[in-house]
Amino acid sequence: MRYSSFIVLQAALATSASALTCNPLQLDWGTWKAAPESTDSLCVYKDVRFASSPTGDLRFAAPEYPPDAKSGKSSVDSPVCVAMTETKCVKNPSKSDSCFPHTFGNPTEDCLFLDIYVPKEATLSQQKVPVIVWFYGGAFVFGSKTQYQKPGKLNFYGGNGIVSPSVSDSPVIFVVPNYRLGAFGWLSGTYMEEHAQPNAGLLDQRAALQFVQDSIGQLNGDKTQVSVWGESAGASSILHHMVVPQESYPPLFQKALLQSPAYQFLWDRKGVLNDTFTRFAEAVAAKTPNCQAANIDCLRSADFAVLTKVNQDLFNEVACEGIFPVGPAVDNKLILDIPTNLFQDAKNVIPLDSVLVSHVDQEIPKSSSSAGFSFIPLPIRQHPTDPSKFDDFLDEFLSGDSYAGIRSSIQAQYPSANYDDQADRARHVIMDSSFLCNTRVVIDGYLSQKKQVWAFDYVFLQKYGRANHASDLVPTFSSSDINYFDLFDCLIKVWAIKGLIAKIISSFVSNTLGPGMISYFVSFSVTGNPNKTPHSQTTWQPAQIIDGKVNNVIQARGELNPFSPIIDEQNTDQICGFWKQVAADITTAYDNSGVSDIEIAPKMEEQATFEEL
């Protein structure tokens, strides 16, 4: 389509769309009308139920889809799943800066709802339109579909800029579901495998995708053109969906965009994972009258407030050690091995049309003033020159005699002499193992299938030390609803950057960086190729591996040419080949160990409150 013709068509569609009304969404379990947030060009459907309430017998169970016909609507406005409260050791990435609004909705156990953003022009299209589904990040313990919501404004995750008609010559529909967090969605281990549902959060996401398959056609969405997007925990959720057994869990999307996929290896079903369940269940039983045993029946009968308190205690207990207690885990059914291992064989990887993978320049910052620095264990931050604190961290990550050789190999690969201090040493270990090399295994997995893969690197504001984990979300979700001048004026004061540069930065993000990234990403979701867009910018070539490095990576930066091709030096064969071997060695050591020899942690003690921490 010629660009001039595109402009004329868009103008005609905009005029027609403004006169359209938003049709109700009619489901077997209720009817949802467009919310007051709808505009002349956008229909917004809020709090649409996609699964039955995960309470009672459905607590710690797979989501029930389709929902029971009597499920009805939410009893609260903007329902969100229960999240952890941040501690001194780990900051909530959603609330890492005072410059962002912090309205998240109302926490409730009945939280499996989603929001849908439909441009009115989509209803005028003669063809079904592509769909994008967003999975939020937050380390599997934070986050919601209404993250950064400002009262009276569209949700930051609403994708107003993404569905804007100026982005692509095809309208898109944007869907944002909740999924269960913390112990509510991610308890695992052999007991959970036998009596409940490990990785329930992943199945919540699949239920949302199944909803799209079954119902998005009502809004003129194309169920055969579904892209999943995610950042951090959301991206690593997608990574896990890429390696589920296809005969039991057929693919529900065709394209995937992963920004900074982040997770920790969780594989010890008989030891650590089962022990986490036991400690959680025992703590709940101790606070629940008439619980005869720390089992699933007790958990399903327990008071919601008790579960919420123990959920927080579980997080507090290990947060300072740099280890998250829950997340996607090997469960012998949905996730059969550490994903890094599964990606080594192309037959394990679900076939997709196209994949886009990105990371930021410094997933964990060097500066202790940045929220992302809290990924480094507190004892190392407090004693950065003490090598024993690094050793303690490795002992937590890989406990037991079976893994002694792997711990030694990590020590040798990351010798103290190569780093500023033990904090810098730990920063590189965590950044490589839990962030950067996840991008490489996805790239390698799909290149082995002869698929097109697109690689992206975000370095904007790195000269100020601010191209850190999640910093790429602002341009990804840029829209006219965000006052960038006020935002960056606030950020510059918080960051102590000298000079009157807020106006320059805000103009660059709102006029160049944001629209450029969105046009690349939406073009990718519509066509499988990020270059097919009316915007004129750098041509992006598919990724190639040359001399052990990812080539044709588009780098987003704040220079005259904001999008430039580079060779990625952060996820090379030398770095990520080592972590691929670590993953393989972990599985081998675990398979050969018989009953796990990992130390069982003591019973959970009563935890301090957030204020005391």
Coordinates of C-alpha atoms in Angstrom, one line a residue:
M1 CA 0.0 0.0 0.0
R2 CA 1.4 3.4 -1.0
Y3 CA 1.9 5.7 2.0
S4 CA -0.2 8.5 0.5
S5 CA -3.0 6.1 0.0
F6 CA -2.6 4.9 3.5
I7 CA -3.0 8.4 4.9
V8 CA -6.2 8.9 2.9
L9 CA -7.6 5.6 4.0
Q10 CA -6.7 6.3 7.7
A11 CA -8.5 9.7 7.5
A12 CA -11.6 8.1 6.1
L13 CA -11.5 5.3 8.6
A14 CA -11.1 7.8 11.5
T15 CA -14.1 9.8 10.3
S16 CA -16.2 6.7 10.1
A17 CA -14.9 5.2 13.3
S18 CA -15.7 8.3 15.4
A19 CA -19.4 7.7 14.6
L20 CA -19.3 4.0 15.6
T21 CA -20.6 2.7 18.8
C22 CA -18.9 -0.1 20.7
N23 CA -20.7 -3.4 20.4
P24 CA -21.2 -5.4 23.6
L25 CA -19.1 -8.5 24.2
Q26 CA -21.5 -11.4 24.7
L27 CA -20.2 -14.5 26.5
D28 CA -21.9 -17.5 28.0
W29 CA -21.0 -16.2 31.5
G30 CA -22.0 -12.5 31.0
T31 CA -22.2 -9.5 28.8
W32 CA -19.5 -6.8 28.9
K33 CA -20.2 -3.3 27.5
A34 CA -17.5 -0.8 26.6
A35 CA -16.1 1.0 29.6
P36 CA -16.2 4.7 30.2
E37 CA -12.6 4.9 29.2
S38 CA -13.6 4.3 25.6
T39 CA -13.0 7.2 23.2
D40 CA -14.1 8.3 19.8
S41 CA -11.5 5.9 18.3
L42 CA -11.2 3.2 20.9
C43 CA -13.4 0.6 22.6
V44 CA -12.2 -0.5 26.0
Y45 CA -13.7 -3.7 27.6
K46 CA -12.5 -3.9 31.3
D47 CA -12.5 -6.7 33.7
V48 CA -13.7 -9.4 31.3
R49 CA -13.8 -12.7 33.1
F50 CA -11.8 -15.5 31.3
A51 CA -11.8 -18.2 34.0
S52 CA -13.9 -19.2 37.0
S53 CA -12.9 -17.8 40.4
P54 CA -9.8 -19.7 41.5
T55 CA -11.2 -20.1 45.0
G56 CA -12.4 -23.1 47.1
D57 CA -11.7 -26.3 45.2
L58 CA -10.1 -24.3 42.4
R59 CA -7.6 -22.7 44.7
F60 CA -4.1 -24.0 43.7
A61 CA -5.8 -25.7 40.7
A62 CA -5.7 -25.3 37.0
P63 CA -7.9 -22.4 35.9
E64 CA -11.4 -23.5 34.9
Y65 CA -12.1 -22.5 31.3
P66 CA -14.6 -21.7 30.1
P67 CA -15.9 -20.1 33.3
D68 CA -18.9 -21.4 34.9
A69 CA -22.0 -19.8 33.5
K70 CA -22.9 -18.4 36.9
S71 CA -19.4 -16.9 37.5
G72 CA -20.6 -13.4 36.7
K73 CA -18.6 -10.2 36.9
S74 CA -16.0 -9.1 39.4
S75 CA -17.2 -7.9 42.8
V76 CA -14.6 -5.1 42.8
D77 CA -13.4 -2.6 40.2
S78 CA -10.1 -3.3 38.5
P79 CA -9.5 -6.7 40.1
V80 CA -5.8 -7.7 40.3
C81 CA -4.1 -10.8 41.7
V82 CA -2.5 -10.7 45.1
A83 CA 1.1 -9.4 44.8
M84 CA 3.9 -9.3 47.3
T85 CA 4.8 -6.2 49.3
E86 CA 8.3 -5.0 48.5
T87 CA 11.0 -5.3 51.1
K88 CA 14.3 -3.6 51.8
C89 CA 15.9 -6.3 49.7
V90 CA 13.7 -6.4 46.7
K91 CA 11.8 -3.4 45.4
N92 CA 8.6 -3.8 43.5
P93 CA 9.7 -2.9 39.9
S94 CA 6.3 -1.3 39.4
K95 CA 6.9 1.2 42.2
S96 CA 10.6 1.8 41.7
D97 CA 10.3 5.4 41.1
S98 CA 8.2 8.2 42.6
C99 CA 7.6 9.6 39.1
F100 CA 5.1 7.0 38.1
P101 CA 1.5 6.8 39.3
H102 CA 1.0 3.7 41.5
T103 CA -2.7 2.8 41.2
F104 CA -2.8 -1.0 40.6
G105 CA -6.5 -1.9 41.2
N106 CA -8.0 -4.0 44.0
P107 CA -6.2 -7.2 45.1
T108 CA -8.5 -10.2 45.2
E109 CA -8.3 -14.0 44.9
D110 CA -10.9 -13.9 42.2
C111 CA -8.6 -12.1 39.8
L112 CA -8.7 -13.9 36.4
F113 CA -9.9 -11.1 34.3
L114 CA -8.6 -9.3 31.3
D115 CA -8.9 -5.9 29.5
I116 CA -9.4 -5.6 25.7
Y117 CA -8.5 -2.5 23.7
V118 CA -10.2 -2.4 20.2
P119 CA -9.7 0.5 17.8
K120 CA -13.1 1.3 16.3
E121 CA -11.6 1.1 12.8
A122 CA -11.1 -2.6 13.5
T123 CA -14.8 -3.1 13.2
L124 CA -14.8 -1.4 9.7
S125 CA -12.1 -3.8 8.4
Q126 CA -13.3 -6.3 5.8
Q127 CA -10.9 -8.8 7.3
K128 CA -10.3 -10.0 10.8
V129 CA -7.5 -8.0 12.5
P130 CA -4.4 -9.3 14.3
V131 CA -4.4 -9.6 18.1
I132 CA -1.6 -8.8 20.6
V133 CA -1.7 -10.3 24.1
W134 CA 0.5 -8.7 26.8
F135 CA 1.9 -10.6 29.8
Y136 CA 3.3 -8.2 32.4
G137 CA 6.5 -8.6 34.3
G138 CA 7.2 -8.5 38.0
A139 CA 9.3 -11.5 39.0
F140 CA 6.2 -13.7 39.3
V141 CA 5.3 -11.9 42.5
F142 CA 4.5 -8.4 41.4
G143 CA 2.4 -6.9 38.5
S144 CA -1.1 -6.6 37.1
K145 CA -3.0 -5.7 34.0
T146 CA -3.7 -2.2 35.5
Q147 CA -0.1 -1.4 36.3
Y148 CA 0.8 2.3 36.4
Q149 CA -2.8 3.2 36.0
K150 CA -3.5 6.9 36.4
P151 CA -7.0 7.8 37.7
G152 CA -9.1 9.1 34.9
K153 CA -6.6 8.0 32.2
L154 CA -6.0 4.9 30.2
N155 CA -3.9 2.2 31.8
F156 CA -0.2 2.4 31.0
Y157 CA -0.5 -1.2 29.8
G158 CA -3.6 -0.3 27.8
G159 CA -1.6 -0.1 24.6
N160 CA -3.3 3.1 23.5
G161 CA -0.2 4.0 21.4
I162 CA 0.1 0.4 20.1
V163 CA -3.5 0.3 18.7
S164 CA -3.2 3.9 17.3
P165 CA -4.1 4.0 13.6
S166 CA -0.9 5.9 12.9
V167 CA 1.3 2.9 13.8
S168 CA 0.4 0.4 11.0
D169 CA -1.6 0.0 7.9
S170 CA -3.6 -2.7 9.8
P171 CA -5.4 -2.1 13.1
V172 CA -4.6 -4.4 16.0
I173 CA -6.5 -5.5 19.1
F174 CA -4.6 -5.4 22.4
V175 CA -5.5 -7.8 25.3
V176 CA -4.0 -7.7 28.8
P177 CA -4.9 -10.5 31.2
N178 CA -4.0 -11.0 34.9
Y179 CA -2.4 -14.2 36.0
R180 CA -1.9 -15.5 39.6
L181 CA 1.3 -14.5 41.4
G182 CA 3.4 -15.8 44.2
A183 CA 2.3 -19.0 46.0
F184 CA -1.2 -18.6 44.6
G185 CA 0.1 -19.3 41.1
W186 CA 3.6 -20.8 41.3
L187 CA 3.9 -23.4 44.1
S188 CA 5.4 -26.6 42.6
G189 CA 7.2 -29.8 43.6
T190 CA 6.1 -33.4 43.7
Y191 CA 3.3 -32.9 46.2
M192 CA 1.7 -30.2 44.1
E193 CA 2.1 -32.4 41.0
E194 CA 0.1 -35.2 42.7
H195 CA -2.6 -33.2 44.6
A196 CA -2.9 -29.8 42.9
Q197 CA -1.5 -27.8 40.0
P198 CA 2.1 -26.6 39.7
N199 CA 2.7 -23.7 37.3
A200 CA -0.9 -22.6 37.6
G201 CA 0.2 -19.1 36.5
L202 CA 1.3 -20.5 33.2
L203 CA -2.1 -22.2 32.8
D204 CA -3.8 -18.9 33.6
Q205 CA -2.0 -17.4 30.7
R206 CA -3.0 -20.3 28.4
A207 CA -6.6 -19.8 29.6
A208 CA -6.4 -16.2 28.5
L209 CA -5.0 -17.3 25.1
Q210 CA -7.8 -19.8 24.8
F211 CA -10.3 -17.1 25.5
V212 CA -8.8 -15.1 22.6
Q213 CA -9.2 -18.2 20.4
D214 CA -12.8 -18.6 21.3
S215 CA -14.1 -15.1 21.7
I216 CA -12.0 -12.4 20.0
G217 CA -13.8 -13.0 16.8
Q218 CA -16.8 -11.1 18.2
L219 CA -14.7 -8.0 18.1
N220 CA -13.4 -8.8 14.6
G221 CA -10.1 -10.2 16.0
D222 CA -8.2 -12.9 14.0
K223 CA -7.5 -15.9 16.2
T224 CA -5.0 -17.2 13.6
Q225 CA -2.9 -14.0 13.9
V226 CA -2.1 -13.8 17.6
S227 CA 1.1 -12.4 18.9
V228 CA 2.2 -12.6 22.5
W229 CA 4.3 -9.9 24.0
G230 CA 5.9 -9.8 27.4
E231 CA 8.6 -8.2 29.5
S232 CA 10.8 -9.8 32.3
A233 CA 8.6 -12.5 34.0
G234 CA 6.0 -12.0 31.2
A235 CA 8.7 -12.7 28.6
S236 CA 10.1 -15.7 30.4
S237 CA 6.5 -17.0 30.7
I238 CA 6.4 -16.9 26.9
L239 CA 9.8 -18.6 26.8
H240 CA 8.3 -21.5 28.9
H241 CA 5.2 -21.7 26.7
M242 CA 7.6 -22.1 23.7
V243 CA 8.8 -25.5 25.1
V244 CA 5.6 -27.1 26.4
P245 CA 4.8 -30.6 25.0
Q246 CA 2.9 -29.8 21.9
E247 CA 0.8 -32.9 21.8
S248 CA -0.8 -32.0 25.1
Y249 CA -0.6 -28.2 24.9
P250 CA -1.1 -27.1 21.3
P251 CA 0.3 -23.7 20.4
L252 CA -2.2 -20.8 20.9
F253 CA -0.1 -18.0 19.2
Q254 CA 1.8 -17.5 16.0
K255 CA 4.4 -14.8 16.9
A256 CA 6.2 -13.8 20.1
L257 CA 8.0 -10.7 21.3
L258 CA 10.2 -11.2 24.4
Q259 CA 11.7 -8.2 26.2
S260 CA 14.3 -9.1 28.8
P261 CA 13.1 -12.7 29.6
A262 CA 14.1 -13.3 33.2
Y263 CA 13.8 -16.3 35.5
Q264 CA 15.8 -18.5 37.8
F265 CA 16.3 -22.2 37.2
L266 CA 13.8 -24.1 39.3
W267 CA 14.2 -27.8 38.8
D268 CA 14.5 -29.7 42.1
R269 CA 11.0 -31.2 42.3
K270 CA 11.7 -33.6 45.1
G271 CA 13.8 -31.2 47.2
V272 CA 13.7 -27.4 47.1
L273 CA 10.4 -27.1 45.3
N274 CA 8.6 -29.6 47.4
D275 CA 10.2 -28.1 50.5
T276 CA 8.9 -24.7 49.6
F277 CA 5.3 -26.1 49.4
T278 CA 5.8 -27.9 52.7
R279 CA 7.0 -24.8 54.6
F280 CA 4.1 -22.7 53.1
A281 CA 1.5 -25.3 54.0
E282 CA 2.8 -25.8 57.5
A283 CA 2.8 -22.1 58.1
V284 CA -0.8 -21.8 56.8
A285 CA -1.9 -24.8 58.9
A286 CA -0.4 -23.3 62.1
K287 CA -2.7 -20.3 61.6
T288 CA -5.8 -22.2 60.5
P289 CA -8.1 -23.8 63.1
N290 CA -9.2 -27.4 62.4
C291 CA -6.4 -28.0 59.9
Q292 CA -5.3 -31.5 60.8
A293 CA -2.4 -31.6 58.4
A294 CA -0.4 -29.3 56.1
N295 CA -2.0 -30.5 52.9
I296 CA -4.0 -29.2 50.0
D297 CA -7.3 -29.6 51.8
C298 CA -6.0 -27.3 54.5
L299 CA -4.8 -24.7 52.0
R300 CA -8.2 -24.7 50.2
S301 CA -10.1 -24.2 53.4
A302 CA -7.8 -21.5 54.8
D303 CA -8.8 -17.9 55.2
F304 CA -7.7 -15.7 52.3
A305 CA -6.0 -13.3 54.7
V306 CA -3.9 -16.1 56.2
L307 CA -2.7 -17.2 52.7
T308 CA -1.8 -13.6 51.8
K309 CA 0.2 -13.2 55.0
V310 CA 2.1 -16.5 54.6
N311 CA 2.6 -15.7 50.9
Q312 CA 4.4 -12.5 52.0
D313 CA 6.4 -14.3 54.7
L314 CA 7.6 -16.8 52.1
F315 CA 8.9 -14.0 50.0
N316 CA 10.5 -12.1 52.9
E317 CA 12.3 -15.3 54.0
V318 CA 14.5 -15.6 50.9
A319 CA 14.4 -12.2 49.2
C320 CA 17.6 -11.0 50.8
E321 CA 19.4 -14.0 49.5
G322 CA 18.7 -13.0 45.9
I323 CA 16.6 -16.1 45.3
F324 CA 12.9 -15.9 44.5
P325 CA 10.9 -18.6 46.2
V326 CA 8.5 -19.4 43.3
G327 CA 8.3 -19.1 39.5
P328 CA 7.9 -21.4 36.5
A329 CA 9.4 -24.7 37.4
V330 CA 10.0 -28.2 36.1
D331 CA 6.9 -30.2 36.9
N332 CA 7.2 -33.4 34.8
K333 CA 4.1 -32.5 32.7
L334 CA 4.0 -28.9 31.4
I335 CA 7.7 -28.1 31.8
L336 CA 9.7 -31.3 31.4
D337 CA 13.2 -29.8 31.9
I338 CA 15.0 -26.5 32.4
P339 CA 14.0 -24.6 29.3
T340 CA 17.6 -23.9 28.4
N341 CA 18.0 -27.7 27.9
L342 CA 14.8 -28.1 26.0
F343 CA 15.8 -25.3 23.5
Q344 CA 18.8 -27.4 22.5
D345 CA 16.6 -29.7 20.4
A346 CA 14.4 -28.0 17.8
K347 CA 11.7 -30.6 18.1
N348 CA 11.0 -29.4 21.7
V349 CA 10.3 -25.9 20.5
I350 CA 6.8 -24.9 19.3
P351 CA 6.7 -23.8 15.7
L352 CA 6.1 -20.0 15.3
D353 CA 6.0 -17.7 12.3
S354 CA 8.5 -15.3 13.7
V355 CA 10.2 -14.3 16.9
L356 CA 11.5 -11.0 18.3
V357 CA 13.9 -10.9 21.3
S358 CA 15.3 -7.9 23.1
H359 CA 17.3 -7.0 26.2
V360 CA 18.5 -3.7 27.7
D361 CA 22.1 -2.7 28.0
Q362 CA 22.5 -3.2 31.7
E363 CA 19.8 -5.6 33.0
I364 CA 21.2 -5.1 36.4
P365 CA 22.7 -1.6 37.0
K366 CA 26.1 -0.9 38.5
S367 CA 24.6 1.8 40.7
S368 CA 23.1 0.9 44.1
S369 CA 20.7 3.8 43.7
S370 CA 18.8 2.0 40.9
A371 CA 16.0 -0.4 41.8
G372 CA 17.4 -3.2 39.6
F373 CA 20.4 -3.3 41.9
S374 CA 18.2 -5.2 44.3
F375 CA 18.6 -8.3 42.2
I376 CA 22.0 -8.7 43.9
P377 CA 21.7 -10.4 47.3
L378 CA 21.7 -8.0 50.2
P379 CA 24.7 -9.6 52.0
I380 CA 26.8 -9.0 48.9
R381 CA 25.6 -5.5 48.7
Q382 CA 26.4 -4.9 52.3
H383 CA 29.9 -6.6 52.1
P384 CA 31.0 -6.1 48.5
T385 CA 34.6 -7.0 49.2
D386 CA 33.9 -10.3 51.0
P387 CA 34.3 -13.3 48.7
S388 CA 32.5 -15.5 51.2
K389 CA 29.2 -13.7 50.5
F390 CA 29.5 -14.7 46.9
D391 CA 30.1 -18.2 47.9
D392 CA 27.1 -18.1 50.2
F393 CA 25.0 -16.9 47.2
L394 CA 26.1 -19.9 45.0
D395 CA 25.4 -22.2 47.9
E396 CA 21.8 -20.9 48.0
F397 CA 21.5 -21.2 44.2
L398 CA 23.0 -24.7 43.9
S399 CA 22.8 -26.3 47.3
G400 CA 24.1 -29.8 48.1
D401 CA 27.1 -32.0 47.2
S402 CA 25.7 -33.0 43.9
Y403 CA 26.3 -29.5 42.5
A404 CA 29.7 -28.8 44.1
G405 CA 31.4 -29.2 40.7
I406 CA 29.0 -26.8 39.0
R407 CA 29.6 -24.2 41.8
S408 CA 33.3 -24.6 41.2
S409 CA 32.9 -24.1 37.5
I410 CA 31.0 -20.8 38.1
Q411 CA 33.8 -19.6 40.4
A412 CA 36.3 -20.3 37.7
Q413 CA 34.3 -18.7 34.9
Y414 CA 33.8 -15.6 37.0
P415 CA 37.0 -15.1 39.0
S416 CA 37.1 -12.2 41.5
A417 CA 40.1 -10.6 39.8
N418 CA 38.0 -9.8 36.7
Y419 CA 35.5 -7.7 38.6
D420 CA 35.4 -4.5 40.6
D421 CA 34.1 -6.3 43.7
Q422 CA 31.9 -9.2 44.7
A423 CA 28.7 -7.2 43.9
D424 CA 29.9 -6.6 40.4
R425 CA 30.9 -10.3 40.2
A426 CA 27.4 -11.4 41.3
R427 CA 25.8 -8.8 39.0
H428 CA 27.4 -10.5 36.0
V429 CA 26.5 -14.0 37.1
I430 CA 22.9 -13.1 37.6
M431 CA 22.7 -10.9 34.5
D432 CA 24.2 -13.6 32.3
S433 CA 22.4 -16.6 33.7
S434 CA 18.9 -15.2 34.4
F435 CA 18.6 -12.5 31.7
L436 CA 21.0 -12.2 28.8
C437 CA 21.5 -15.9 28.0
N438 CA 17.7 -16.5 28.0
T439 CA 17.7 -14.2 24.9
R440 CA 20.4 -16.3 23.2
V441 CA 18.7 -19.7 23.8
V442 CA 15.5 -18.4 22.2
I443 CA 17.4 -17.0 19.2
D444 CA 19.4 -20.3 18.8
G445 CA 16.2 -22.4 19.2
Y446 CA 14.3 -20.7 16.4
L447 CA 17.3 -20.2 14.1
S448 CA 17.7 -24.0 14.4
Q449 CA 14.1 -24.3 13.0
K450 CA 15.1 -22.0 10.1
K451 CA 12.8 -19.3 11.4
Q452 CA 13.3 -15.6 11.1
V453 CA 14.4 -14.1 14.4
W454 CA 14.8 -10.4 15.1
A455 CA 17.1 -9.1 17.9
F456 CA 16.9 -5.8 19.7
D457 CA 19.2 -4.0 22.2
Y458 CA 18.0 -1.0 24.2
V459 CA 20.7 1.5 25.4
F460 CA 18.9 4.8 25.6
L461 CA 20.2 6.9 28.5
Q462 CA 22.9 4.4 29.3
K463 CA 25.4 7.2 29.5
Y464 CA 23.5 8.2 32.6
G465 CA 23.4 4.6 33.8
R466 CA 19.7 4.3 33.1
A467 CA 19.3 1.7 30.4
N468 CA 18.3 -0.8 33.0
H469 CA 15.8 -3.6 33.4
A470 CA 12.3 -2.5 32.4
S471 CA 13.5 1.0 31.2
D472 CA 12.4 0.0 27.7
L473 CA 8.7 -0.1 28.8
V474 CA 8.3 3.6 28.6
P475 CA 8.9 3.9 24.8
T476 CA 7.2 0.5 24.2
F477 CA 3.9 1.9 25.6
S478 CA 4.4 5.5 24.6
S479 CA 1.1 7.3 23.8
S480 CA -0.4 10.8 23.8
D481 CA -1.7 10.1 27.3
I482 CA 1.8 10.3 28.8
N483 CA 3.2 13.8 29.6
Y484 CA 6.8 13.0 28.8
F485 CA 8.1 16.4 29.8
D486 CA 6.7 16.1 33.3
L487 CA 7.8 12.4 33.5
F488 CA 11.4 13.0 32.5
D489 CA 11.7 16.3 34.4
C490 CA 10.8 14.2 37.5
L491 CA 13.1 11.4 36.6
I492 CA 16.0 13.7 36.0
K493 CA 15.6 15.2 39.5
V494 CA 15.4 11.7 41.0
W495 CA 18.4 10.5 39.0
A496 CA 20.4 13.7 39.9
I497 CA 21.2 14.4 36.2
K498 CA 22.4 17.9 35.9
G499 CA 21.2 20.2 33.2
L500 CA 18.0 21.3 31.5
I501 CA 17.6 18.3 29.3
A502 CA 14.1 17.1 30.2
K503 CA 12.5 18.8 27.3
I504 CA 15.0 17.3 24.8
I505 CA 14.6 13.8 26.2
S506 CA 10.9 13.9 26.4
S507 CA 10.6 15.2 22.8
F508 CA 12.9 12.4 21.6
V509 CA 10.9 9.7 23.4
S510 CA 7.5 11.0 22.3
N511 CA 8.4 11.9 18.7
T512 CA 11.2 9.5 17.7
L513 CA 12.1 6.6 20.1
G514 CA 8.6 5.6 21.2
P515 CA 6.9 5.7 17.8
G516 CA 9.9 4.0 16.2
M517 CA 9.9 1.1 18.6
I518 CA 6.1 0.7 18.4
S519 CA 6.1 0.8 14.7
Y520 CA 8.8 -1.9 14.5
F521 CA 7.0 -4.1 17.1
V522 CA 3.5 -3.7 15.7
S523 CA 4.7 -4.3 12.1
F524 CA 6.4 -7.5 13.4
S525 CA 3.1 -8.6 15.0
V526 CA 1.0 -7.9 11.9
T527 CA 3.4 -9.3 9.2
G528 CA 6.2 -11.1 11.0
N529 CA 8.6 -8.5 9.7
P530 CA 9.3 -5.3 11.7
N531 CA 10.2 -3.3 8.5
K532 CA 6.7 -3.3 6.9
T533 CA 5.5 0.0 8.3
P534 CA 4.7 3.5 7.0
H535 CA 7.4 4.9 9.2
S536 CA 10.8 5.5 7.5
Q537 CA 13.7 4.2 9.7
T538 CA 16.6 1.8 9.6
T539 CA 16.0 -1.5 7.8
W540 CA 16.2 -4.3 10.3
Q541 CA 17.8 -7.5 9.1
P542 CA 17.0 -10.9 10.6
A543 CA 19.5 -12.1 13.2
Q544 CA 22.5 -14.2 12.2
I545 CA 25.1 -16.0 14.3
I546 CA 28.6 -15.2 13.0
D547 CA 31.7 -16.1 14.9
G548 CA 29.7 -17.0 17.9
K549 CA 27.9 -13.6 18.2
V550 CA 24.4 -12.4 17.3
N551 CA 24.6 -10.0 14.3
N552 CA 22.1 -7.6 12.8
V553 CA 20.9 -6.5 16.2
I554 CA 19.0 -3.2 16.1
Q555 CA 20.1 -1.0 18.9
A556 CA 17.9 1.8 20.2
R557 CA 19.9 4.8 21.4
G558 CA 19.6 8.6 21.7
E559 CA 21.7 9.7 18.8
L560 CA 21.1 11.2 15.4
N561 CA 20.5 7.7 14.1
P562 CA 18.3 6.3 16.9
F563 CA 18.1 2.7 15.5
S564 CA 21.4 1.2 14.3
P565 CA 22.6 -2.3 13.6
I566 CA 25.2 -3.8 15.9
I567 CA 26.9 -7.0 16.9
D568 CA 25.8 -8.1 20.4
E569 CA 28.7 -8.6 22.7
Q570 CA 26.5 -9.6 25.7
N571 CA 25.1 -13.0 24.7
T572 CA 28.0 -14.6 22.9
D573 CA 28.9 -18.3 22.6
Q574 CA 31.6 -17.8 25.1
I575 CA 29.2 -16.4 27.8
C576 CA 26.0 -18.4 27.0
G577 CA 27.7 -21.6 26.0
F578 CA 28.9 -21.8 29.5
W579 CA 25.3 -21.4 31.0
K580 CA 23.9 -23.9 28.5
Q581 CA 26.4 -26.4 29.9
V582 CA 25.5 -25.4 33.5
A583 CA 21.8 -26.2 32.7
A584 CA 22.7 -29.5 31.2
D585 CA 25.0 -30.4 34.2
I586 CA 22.3 -29.5 36.7
T587 CA 19.8 -31.9 35.1
T588 CA 22.5 -34.6 34.9
A589 CA 23.5 -34.1 38.5
Y590 CA 19.8 -34.1 39.6
D591 CA 19.0 -37.3 37.6
N592 CA 22.0 -39.1 39.1
S593 CA 21.4 -38.0 42.7
G594 CA 18.4 -40.3 43.4
V595 CA 16.6 -38.6 46.3
S596 CA 17.7 -35.0 46.4
D597 CA 20.5 -34.2 48.9
I598 CA 19.5 -30.6 49.1
E599 CA 19.2 -29.3 52.7
I600 CA 15.7 -28.9 53.8
A601 CA 15.2 -25.4 55.2
P602 CA 13.8 -25.0 58.7
K603 CA 10.1 -24.3 59.3
M604 CA 9.1 -20.7 58.5
E605 CA 9.3 -18.4 61.4
E606 CA 7.0 -15.5 61.9
Q607 CA 8.3 -12.7 59.6
A608 CA 8.7 -9.1 60.3
T609 CA 6.3 -6.6 58.8
F610 CA 7.3 -4.5 55.8
E611 CA 7.7 -1.5 58.1
E612 CA 10.1 -3.4 60.3
L613 CA 12.1 -4.5 57.3

